[in-house]
Short mmCIF file of N, CA and C in Angstrom, two decimals:
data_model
loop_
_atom_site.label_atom_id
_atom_site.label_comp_id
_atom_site.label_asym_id
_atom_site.label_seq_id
_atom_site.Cartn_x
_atom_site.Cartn_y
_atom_site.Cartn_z
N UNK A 1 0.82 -1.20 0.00
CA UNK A 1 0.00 0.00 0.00
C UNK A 1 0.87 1.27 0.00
N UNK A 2 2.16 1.32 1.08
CA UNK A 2 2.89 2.42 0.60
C UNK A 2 3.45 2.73 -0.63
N UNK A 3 4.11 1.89 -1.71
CA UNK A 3 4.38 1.91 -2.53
C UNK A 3 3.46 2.27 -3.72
N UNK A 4 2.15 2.01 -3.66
CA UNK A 4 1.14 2.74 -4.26
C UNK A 4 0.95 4.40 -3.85
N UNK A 5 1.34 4.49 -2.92
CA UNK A 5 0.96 5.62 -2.16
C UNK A 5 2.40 6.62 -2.88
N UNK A 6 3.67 6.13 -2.58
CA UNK A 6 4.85 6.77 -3.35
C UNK A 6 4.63 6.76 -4.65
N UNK A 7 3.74 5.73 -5.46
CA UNK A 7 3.78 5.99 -6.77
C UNK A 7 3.33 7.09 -7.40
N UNK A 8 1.51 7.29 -6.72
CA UNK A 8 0.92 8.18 -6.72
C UNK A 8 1.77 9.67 -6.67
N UNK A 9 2.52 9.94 -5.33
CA UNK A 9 2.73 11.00 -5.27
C UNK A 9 4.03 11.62 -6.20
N UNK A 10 4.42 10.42 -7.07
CA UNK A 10 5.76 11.07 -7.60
C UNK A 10 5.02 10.67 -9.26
N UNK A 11 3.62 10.31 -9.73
CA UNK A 11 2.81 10.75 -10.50
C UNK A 11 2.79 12.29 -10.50
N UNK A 12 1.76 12.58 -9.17
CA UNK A 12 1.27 13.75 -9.37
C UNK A 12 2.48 14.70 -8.98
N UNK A 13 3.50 14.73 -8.71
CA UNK A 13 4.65 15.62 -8.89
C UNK A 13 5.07 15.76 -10.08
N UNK A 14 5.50 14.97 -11.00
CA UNK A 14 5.64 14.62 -12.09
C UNK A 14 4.79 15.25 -13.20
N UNK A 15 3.18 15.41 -13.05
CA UNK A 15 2.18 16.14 -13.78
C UNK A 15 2.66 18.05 -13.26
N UNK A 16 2.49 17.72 -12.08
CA UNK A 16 2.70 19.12 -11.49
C UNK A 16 3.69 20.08 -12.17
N UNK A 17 4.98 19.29 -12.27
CA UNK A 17 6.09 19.82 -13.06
C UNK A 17 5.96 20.06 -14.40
N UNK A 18 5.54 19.03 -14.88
CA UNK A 18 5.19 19.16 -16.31
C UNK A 18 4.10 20.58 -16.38
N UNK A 19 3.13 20.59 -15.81
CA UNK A 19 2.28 21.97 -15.92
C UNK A 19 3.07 23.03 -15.84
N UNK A 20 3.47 23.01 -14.50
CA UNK A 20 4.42 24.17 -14.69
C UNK A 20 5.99 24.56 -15.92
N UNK A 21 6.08 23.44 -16.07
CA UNK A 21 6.72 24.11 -17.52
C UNK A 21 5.93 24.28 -18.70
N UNK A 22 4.83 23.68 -18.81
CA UNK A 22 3.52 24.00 -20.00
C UNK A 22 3.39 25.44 -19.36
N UNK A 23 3.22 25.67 -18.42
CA UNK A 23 2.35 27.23 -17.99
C UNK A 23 4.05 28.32 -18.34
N UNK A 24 5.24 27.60 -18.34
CA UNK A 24 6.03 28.73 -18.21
C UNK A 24 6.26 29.12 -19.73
N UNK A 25 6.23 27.74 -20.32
CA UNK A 25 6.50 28.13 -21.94
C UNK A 25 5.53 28.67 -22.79
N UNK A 26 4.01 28.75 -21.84
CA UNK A 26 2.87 29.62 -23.08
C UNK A 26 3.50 30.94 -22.15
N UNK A 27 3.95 31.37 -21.17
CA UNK A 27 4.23 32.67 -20.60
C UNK A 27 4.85 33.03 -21.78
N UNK A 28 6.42 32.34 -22.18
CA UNK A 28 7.30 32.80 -22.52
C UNK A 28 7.14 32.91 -23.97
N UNK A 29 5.85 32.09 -24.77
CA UNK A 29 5.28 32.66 -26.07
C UNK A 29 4.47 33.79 -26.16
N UNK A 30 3.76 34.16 -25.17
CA UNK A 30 2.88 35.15 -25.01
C UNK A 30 3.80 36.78 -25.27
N UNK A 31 4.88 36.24 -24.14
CA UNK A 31 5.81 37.45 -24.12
C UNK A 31 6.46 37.84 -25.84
N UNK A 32 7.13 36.91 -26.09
CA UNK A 32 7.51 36.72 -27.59
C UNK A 32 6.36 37.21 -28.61
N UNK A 33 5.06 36.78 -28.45
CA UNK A 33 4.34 37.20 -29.50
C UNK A 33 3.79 38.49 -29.52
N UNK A 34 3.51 38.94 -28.02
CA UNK A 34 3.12 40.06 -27.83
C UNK A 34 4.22 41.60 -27.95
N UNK A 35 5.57 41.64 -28.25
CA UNK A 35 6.19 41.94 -28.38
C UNK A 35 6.59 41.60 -29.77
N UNK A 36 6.91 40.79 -30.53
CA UNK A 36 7.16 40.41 -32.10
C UNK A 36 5.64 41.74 -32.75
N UNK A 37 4.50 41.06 -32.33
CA UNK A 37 3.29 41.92 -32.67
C UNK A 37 3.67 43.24 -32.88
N UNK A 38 3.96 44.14 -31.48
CA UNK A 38 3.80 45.40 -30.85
C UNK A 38 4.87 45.92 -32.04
N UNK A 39 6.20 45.41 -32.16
CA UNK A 39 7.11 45.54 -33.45
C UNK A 39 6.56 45.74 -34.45
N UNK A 40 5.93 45.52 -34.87
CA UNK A 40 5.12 44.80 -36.19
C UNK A 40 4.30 46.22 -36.18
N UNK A 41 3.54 46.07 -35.09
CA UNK A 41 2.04 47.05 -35.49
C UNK A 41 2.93 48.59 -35.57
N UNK A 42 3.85 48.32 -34.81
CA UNK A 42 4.65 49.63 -34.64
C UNK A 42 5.30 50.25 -35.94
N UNK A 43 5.62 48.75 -36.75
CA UNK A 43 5.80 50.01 -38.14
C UNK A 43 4.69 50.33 -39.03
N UNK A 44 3.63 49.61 -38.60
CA UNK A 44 2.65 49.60 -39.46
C UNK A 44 2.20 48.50 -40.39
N UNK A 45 2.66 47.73 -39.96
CA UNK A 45 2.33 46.31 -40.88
C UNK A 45 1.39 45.47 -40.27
N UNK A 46 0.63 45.55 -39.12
CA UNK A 46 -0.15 44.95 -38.96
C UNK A 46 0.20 43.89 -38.10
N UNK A 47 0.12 43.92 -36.36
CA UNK A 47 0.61 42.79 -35.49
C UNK A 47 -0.17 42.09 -35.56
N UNK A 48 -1.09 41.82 -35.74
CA UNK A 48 -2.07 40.44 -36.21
C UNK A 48 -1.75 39.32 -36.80
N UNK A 49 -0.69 39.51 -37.86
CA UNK A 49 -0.16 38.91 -38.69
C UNK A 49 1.22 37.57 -37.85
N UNK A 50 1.22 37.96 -37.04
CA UNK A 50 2.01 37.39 -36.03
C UNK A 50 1.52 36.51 -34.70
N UNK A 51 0.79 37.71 -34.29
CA UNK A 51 -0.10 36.99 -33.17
C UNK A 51 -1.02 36.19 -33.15
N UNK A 52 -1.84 36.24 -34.34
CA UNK A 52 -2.63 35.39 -34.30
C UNK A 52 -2.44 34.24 -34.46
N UNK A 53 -1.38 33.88 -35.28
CA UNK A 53 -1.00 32.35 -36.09
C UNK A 53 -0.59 31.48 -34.51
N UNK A 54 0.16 32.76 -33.58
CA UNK A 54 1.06 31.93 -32.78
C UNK A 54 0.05 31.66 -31.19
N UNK A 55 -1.38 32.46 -31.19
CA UNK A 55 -1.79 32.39 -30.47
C UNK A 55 -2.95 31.03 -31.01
N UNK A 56 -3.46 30.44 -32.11
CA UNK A 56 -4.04 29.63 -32.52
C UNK A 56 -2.88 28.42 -32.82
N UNK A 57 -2.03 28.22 -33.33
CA UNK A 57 -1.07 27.28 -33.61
C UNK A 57 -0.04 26.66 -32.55
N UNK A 58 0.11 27.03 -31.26
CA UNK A 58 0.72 26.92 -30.41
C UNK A 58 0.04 26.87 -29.36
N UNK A 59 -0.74 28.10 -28.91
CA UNK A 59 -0.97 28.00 -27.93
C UNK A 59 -2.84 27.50 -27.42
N UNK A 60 -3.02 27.32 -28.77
CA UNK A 60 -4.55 26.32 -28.60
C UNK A 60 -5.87 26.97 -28.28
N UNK A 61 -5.54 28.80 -28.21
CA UNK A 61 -6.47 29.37 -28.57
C UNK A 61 -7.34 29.42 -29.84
N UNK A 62 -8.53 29.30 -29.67
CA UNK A 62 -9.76 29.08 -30.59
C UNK A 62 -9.91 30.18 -31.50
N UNK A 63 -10.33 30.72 -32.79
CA UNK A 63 -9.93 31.53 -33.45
C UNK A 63 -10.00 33.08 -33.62
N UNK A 64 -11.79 33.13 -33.03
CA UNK A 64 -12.21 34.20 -32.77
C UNK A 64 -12.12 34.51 -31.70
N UNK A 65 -11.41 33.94 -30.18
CA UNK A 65 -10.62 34.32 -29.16
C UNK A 65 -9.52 35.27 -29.32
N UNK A 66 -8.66 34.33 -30.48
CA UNK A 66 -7.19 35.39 -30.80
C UNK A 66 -7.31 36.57 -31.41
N UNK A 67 -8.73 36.55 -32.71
CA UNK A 67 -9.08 37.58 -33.43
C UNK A 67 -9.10 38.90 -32.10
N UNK A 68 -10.25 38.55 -31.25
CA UNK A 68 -10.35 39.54 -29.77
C UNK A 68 -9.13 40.00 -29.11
N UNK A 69 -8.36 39.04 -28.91
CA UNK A 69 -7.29 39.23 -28.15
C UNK A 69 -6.50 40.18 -29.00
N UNK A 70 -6.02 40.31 -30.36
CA UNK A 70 -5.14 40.89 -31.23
C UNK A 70 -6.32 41.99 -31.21
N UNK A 71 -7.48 42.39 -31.50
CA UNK A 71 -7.89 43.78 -31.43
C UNK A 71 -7.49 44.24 -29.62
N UNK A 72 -7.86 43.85 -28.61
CA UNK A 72 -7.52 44.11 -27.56
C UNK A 72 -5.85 44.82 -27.48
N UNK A 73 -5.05 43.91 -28.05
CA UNK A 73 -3.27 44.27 -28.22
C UNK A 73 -3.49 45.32 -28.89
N UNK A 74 -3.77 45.43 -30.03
CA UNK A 74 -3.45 46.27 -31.12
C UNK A 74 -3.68 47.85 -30.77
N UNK A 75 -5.08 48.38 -29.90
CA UNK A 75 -5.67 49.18 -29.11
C UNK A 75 -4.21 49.74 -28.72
N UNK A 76 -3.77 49.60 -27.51
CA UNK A 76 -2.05 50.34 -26.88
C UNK A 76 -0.94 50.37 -28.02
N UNK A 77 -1.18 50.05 -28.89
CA UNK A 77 -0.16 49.43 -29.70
C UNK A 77 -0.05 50.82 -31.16
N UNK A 78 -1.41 50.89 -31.42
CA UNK A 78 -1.84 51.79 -32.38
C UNK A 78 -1.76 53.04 -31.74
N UNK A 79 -2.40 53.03 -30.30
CA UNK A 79 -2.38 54.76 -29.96
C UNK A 79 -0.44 54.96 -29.86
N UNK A 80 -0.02 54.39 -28.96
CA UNK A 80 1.77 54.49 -29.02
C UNK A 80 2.34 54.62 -30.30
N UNK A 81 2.19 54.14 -31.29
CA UNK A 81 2.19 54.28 -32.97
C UNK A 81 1.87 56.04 -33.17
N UNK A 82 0.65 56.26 -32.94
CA UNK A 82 0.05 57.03 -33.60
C UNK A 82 0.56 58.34 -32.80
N UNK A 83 1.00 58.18 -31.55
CA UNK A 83 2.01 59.67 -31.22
C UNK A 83 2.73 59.63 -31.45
N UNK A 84 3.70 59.04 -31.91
CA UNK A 84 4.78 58.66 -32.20
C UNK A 84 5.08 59.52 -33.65
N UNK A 85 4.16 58.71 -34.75
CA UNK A 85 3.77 59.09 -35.90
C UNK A 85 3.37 60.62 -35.92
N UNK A 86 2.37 61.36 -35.63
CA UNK A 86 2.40 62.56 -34.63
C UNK A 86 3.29 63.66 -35.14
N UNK A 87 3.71 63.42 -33.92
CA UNK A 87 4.84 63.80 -33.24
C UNK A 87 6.11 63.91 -34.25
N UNK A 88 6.51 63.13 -35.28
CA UNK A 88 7.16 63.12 -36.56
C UNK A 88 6.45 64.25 -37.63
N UNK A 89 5.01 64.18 -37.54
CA UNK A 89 4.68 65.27 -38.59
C UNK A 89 4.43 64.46 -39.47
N UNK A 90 4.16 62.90 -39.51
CA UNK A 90 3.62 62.18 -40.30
C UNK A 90 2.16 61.85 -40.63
N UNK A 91 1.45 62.60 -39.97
CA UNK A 91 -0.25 62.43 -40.00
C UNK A 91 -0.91 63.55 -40.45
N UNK A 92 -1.71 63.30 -40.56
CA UNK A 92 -2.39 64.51 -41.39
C UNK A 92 -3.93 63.76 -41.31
N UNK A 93 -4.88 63.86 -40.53
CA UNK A 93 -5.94 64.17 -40.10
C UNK A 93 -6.97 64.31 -40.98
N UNK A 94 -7.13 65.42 -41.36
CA UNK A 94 -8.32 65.87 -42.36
C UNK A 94 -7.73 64.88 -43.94
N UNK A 95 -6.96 64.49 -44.53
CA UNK A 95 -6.56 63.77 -45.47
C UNK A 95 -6.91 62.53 -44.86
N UNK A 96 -7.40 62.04 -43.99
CA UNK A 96 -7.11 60.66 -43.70
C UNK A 96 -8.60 60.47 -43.43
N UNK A 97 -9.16 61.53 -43.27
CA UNK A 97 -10.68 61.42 -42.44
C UNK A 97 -12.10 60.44 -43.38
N UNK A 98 -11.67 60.42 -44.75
CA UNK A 98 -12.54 60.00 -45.26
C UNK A 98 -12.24 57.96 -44.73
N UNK A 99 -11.01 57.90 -44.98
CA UNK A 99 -10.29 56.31 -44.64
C UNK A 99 -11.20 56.14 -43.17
N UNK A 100 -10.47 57.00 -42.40
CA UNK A 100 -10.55 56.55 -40.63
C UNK A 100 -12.70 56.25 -41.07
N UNK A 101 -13.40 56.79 -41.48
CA UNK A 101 -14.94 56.99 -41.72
C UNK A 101 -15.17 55.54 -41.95
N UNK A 102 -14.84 55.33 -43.41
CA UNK A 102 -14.96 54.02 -44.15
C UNK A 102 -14.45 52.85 -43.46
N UNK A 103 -13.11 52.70 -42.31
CA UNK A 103 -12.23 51.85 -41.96
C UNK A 103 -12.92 51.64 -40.63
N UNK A 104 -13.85 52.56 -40.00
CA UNK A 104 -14.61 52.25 -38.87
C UNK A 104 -15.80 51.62 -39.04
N UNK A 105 -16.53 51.67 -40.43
CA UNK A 105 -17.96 51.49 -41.45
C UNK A 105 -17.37 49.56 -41.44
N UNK A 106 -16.17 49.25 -41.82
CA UNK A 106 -16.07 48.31 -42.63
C UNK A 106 -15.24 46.99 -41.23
N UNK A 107 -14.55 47.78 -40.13
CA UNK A 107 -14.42 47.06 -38.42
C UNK A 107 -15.89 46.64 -38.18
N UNK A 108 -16.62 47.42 -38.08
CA UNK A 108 -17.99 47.20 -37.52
C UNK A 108 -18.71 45.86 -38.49
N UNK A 109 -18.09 46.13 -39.68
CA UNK A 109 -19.81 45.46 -40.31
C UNK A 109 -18.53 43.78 -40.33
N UNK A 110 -16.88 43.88 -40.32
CA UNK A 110 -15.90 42.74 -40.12
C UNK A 110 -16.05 41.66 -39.15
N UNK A 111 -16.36 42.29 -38.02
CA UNK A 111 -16.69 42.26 -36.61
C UNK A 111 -18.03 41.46 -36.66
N UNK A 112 -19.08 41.95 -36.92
CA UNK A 112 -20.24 41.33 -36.95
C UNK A 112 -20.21 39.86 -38.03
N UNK A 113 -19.58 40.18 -38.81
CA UNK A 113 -19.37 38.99 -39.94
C UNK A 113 -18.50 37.98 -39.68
N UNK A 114 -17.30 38.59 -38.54
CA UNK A 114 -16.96 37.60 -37.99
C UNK A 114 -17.01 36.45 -36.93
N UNK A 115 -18.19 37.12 -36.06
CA UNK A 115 -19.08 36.18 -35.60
C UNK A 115 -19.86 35.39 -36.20
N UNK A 116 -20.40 35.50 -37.20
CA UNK A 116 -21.11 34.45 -38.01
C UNK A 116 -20.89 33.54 -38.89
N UNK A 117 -19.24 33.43 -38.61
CA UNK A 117 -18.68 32.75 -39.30
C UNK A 117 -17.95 31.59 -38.07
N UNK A 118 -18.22 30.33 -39.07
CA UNK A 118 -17.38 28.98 -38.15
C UNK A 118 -15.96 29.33 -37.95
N UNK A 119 -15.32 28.93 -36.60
CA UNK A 119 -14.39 29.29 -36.67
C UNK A 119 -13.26 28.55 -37.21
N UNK A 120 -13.86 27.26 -38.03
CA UNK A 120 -12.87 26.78 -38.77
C UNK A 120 -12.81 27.56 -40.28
N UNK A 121 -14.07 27.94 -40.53
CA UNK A 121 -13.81 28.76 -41.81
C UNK A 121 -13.14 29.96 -41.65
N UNK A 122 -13.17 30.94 -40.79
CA UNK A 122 -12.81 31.79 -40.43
C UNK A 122 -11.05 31.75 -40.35
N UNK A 123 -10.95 30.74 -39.67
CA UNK A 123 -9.38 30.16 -39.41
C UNK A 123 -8.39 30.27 -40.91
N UNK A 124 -9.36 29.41 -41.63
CA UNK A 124 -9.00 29.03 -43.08
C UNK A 124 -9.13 30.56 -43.90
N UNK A 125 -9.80 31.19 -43.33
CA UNK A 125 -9.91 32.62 -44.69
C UNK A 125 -8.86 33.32 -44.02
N UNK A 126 -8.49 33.66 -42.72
CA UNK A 126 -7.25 34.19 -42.38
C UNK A 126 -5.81 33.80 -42.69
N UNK A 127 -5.84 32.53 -42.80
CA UNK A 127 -4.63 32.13 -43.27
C UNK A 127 -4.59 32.12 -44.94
N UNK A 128 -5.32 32.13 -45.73
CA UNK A 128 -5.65 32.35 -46.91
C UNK A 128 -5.09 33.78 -47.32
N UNK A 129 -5.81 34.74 -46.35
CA UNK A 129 -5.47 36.26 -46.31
C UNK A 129 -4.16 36.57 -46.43
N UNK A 130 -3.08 35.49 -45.02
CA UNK A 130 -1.88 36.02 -45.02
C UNK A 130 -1.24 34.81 -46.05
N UNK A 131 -1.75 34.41 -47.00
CA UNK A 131 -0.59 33.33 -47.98
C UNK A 131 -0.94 34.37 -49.00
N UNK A 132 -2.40 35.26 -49.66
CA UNK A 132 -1.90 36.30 -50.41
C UNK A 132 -1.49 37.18 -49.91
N UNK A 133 -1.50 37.77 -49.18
CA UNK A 133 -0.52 38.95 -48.65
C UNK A 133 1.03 38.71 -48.85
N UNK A 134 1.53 37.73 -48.89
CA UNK A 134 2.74 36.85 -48.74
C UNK A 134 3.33 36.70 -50.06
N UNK A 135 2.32 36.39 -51.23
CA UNK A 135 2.53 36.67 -52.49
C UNK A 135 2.72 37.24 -53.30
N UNK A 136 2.03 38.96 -52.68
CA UNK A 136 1.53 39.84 -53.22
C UNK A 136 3.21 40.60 -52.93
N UNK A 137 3.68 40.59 -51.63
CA UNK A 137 5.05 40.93 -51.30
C UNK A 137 5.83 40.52 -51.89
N UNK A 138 5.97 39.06 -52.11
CA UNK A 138 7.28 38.68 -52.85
C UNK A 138 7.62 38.65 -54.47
N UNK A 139 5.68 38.62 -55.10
CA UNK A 139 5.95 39.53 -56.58
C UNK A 139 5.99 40.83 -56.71
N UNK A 140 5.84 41.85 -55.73
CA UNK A 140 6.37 42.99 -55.24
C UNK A 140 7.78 43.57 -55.38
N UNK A 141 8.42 42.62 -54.40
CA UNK A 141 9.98 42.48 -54.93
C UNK A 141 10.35 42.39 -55.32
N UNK A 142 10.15 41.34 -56.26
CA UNK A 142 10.72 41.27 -57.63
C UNK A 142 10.61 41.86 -58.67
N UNK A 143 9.20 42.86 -58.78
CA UNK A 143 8.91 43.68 -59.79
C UNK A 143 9.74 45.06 -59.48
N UNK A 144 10.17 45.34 -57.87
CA UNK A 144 10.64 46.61 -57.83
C UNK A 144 12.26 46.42 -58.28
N UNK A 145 12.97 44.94 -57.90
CA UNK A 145 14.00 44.76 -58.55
C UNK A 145 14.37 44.68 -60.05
N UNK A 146 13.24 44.20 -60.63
CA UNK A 146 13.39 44.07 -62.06
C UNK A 146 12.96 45.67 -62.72
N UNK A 147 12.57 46.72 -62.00
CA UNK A 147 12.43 47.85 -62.49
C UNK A 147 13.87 48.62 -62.54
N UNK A 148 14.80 48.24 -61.12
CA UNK A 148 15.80 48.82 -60.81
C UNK A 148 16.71 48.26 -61.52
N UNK A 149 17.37 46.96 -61.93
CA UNK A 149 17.91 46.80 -63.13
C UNK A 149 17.69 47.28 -64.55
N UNK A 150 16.24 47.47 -64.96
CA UNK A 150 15.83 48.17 -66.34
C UNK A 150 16.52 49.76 -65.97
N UNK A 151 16.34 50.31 -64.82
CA UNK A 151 16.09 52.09 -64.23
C UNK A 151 17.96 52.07 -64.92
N UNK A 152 18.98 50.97 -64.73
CA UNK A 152 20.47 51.41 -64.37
C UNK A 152 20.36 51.47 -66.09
#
C-alpha cells in the first residue's frame, strides 16, 4: 500500500512539473508574440499577422478568441504608434478622415461577420489572407527589382 501511495505522489509531482513548464513556456510565447506583434504594429504592418497564427497554432487558442485578443493588443499598440507618428509630422488628419470613416464602417460590419462565421472557416480565410498577402510581397519584390535593373 505504501508503494502505491509513493507511486501516486511522484505521478502527481511529475504532472505538477510538467504543468508548470507548459504554464512557463505559453508565458514565454505570449511574451515573444506580444512583443514580435507590438514591433510589427509599430511600423505599421499589422501585429495580427504574427499573433494570431502563434496564439491559434501553439498556444490552442480558438480563433475568434485570438481575433479579440489581437484587437484588444493592437488598441495600446496603435495609440503608441500614432504619437509617435504625430509627433514626426507624419499624420495629417483631415486627409485621412474619409479612410478613418470608411475603416470604422467596414471594423464594424468585419466584426459582426466575424461572428457568423465557423471558426474553422474563419481560421482558413485568415490564413488564406496572409498566404496572399505573402505573395503579393514577394511579386512585389521582384517587380521593384526588375524595375531597378531596367532604371540602371
Amino acid at each position: 500500500k505504501d508503494k502505491l501511495r509513493l507511486a501516486g505522489a511522484v505521478i502527481r509531482s511529475d504532472y505538477t512539473d510538467r504543468r508548470r513548464l507548459d504554464d512557463c513556456m505559453n508565458y514565454v510565447l505570449y511574451l515573444l508574440a506580444g512583443t514580435a506583434s507590438g514591433v510589427i504594429a509599430g511600423m505599421g504592418m499589422g501585429g495580427g499577422t504574427i499573433l494570431i497564427p502563434v496564439l491559434t497554432l501553439f498556444l490552442a487558442v480558438d480563433q475568434h478568441t485570438a481575433q479579440g485578443i489581437n484587437m484588444l493588443a493592437f488598441i495600446p499598440a496603435a495609440v503608441i504608434s500614432l504619437m509617435i507618428h504625430r509627433k514626426e509630422g507624419r499624420l495629417n488628419v483631415r486627409e485621412c478622415a474619409p479612410l478613418i470613416l470608411f475603416g470604422i464602417t467596414g471594423a464594424l460590419a468585419g466584426a459582426f461577420l466575424a461572428l457568423m462565421i465557423d471558426a474553422r472557416l474563419l481560421r482558413r480565410l485568415f490564413g488564406g489572407f496572409i498566404v496572399i498577402l505573402g505573395v503579393i510581397q514577394l511579386f512585389s519584390s521582384f517587380n521593384k527589382r526588375k524595375k531597378r535593373k531596367e532604371f540602371k
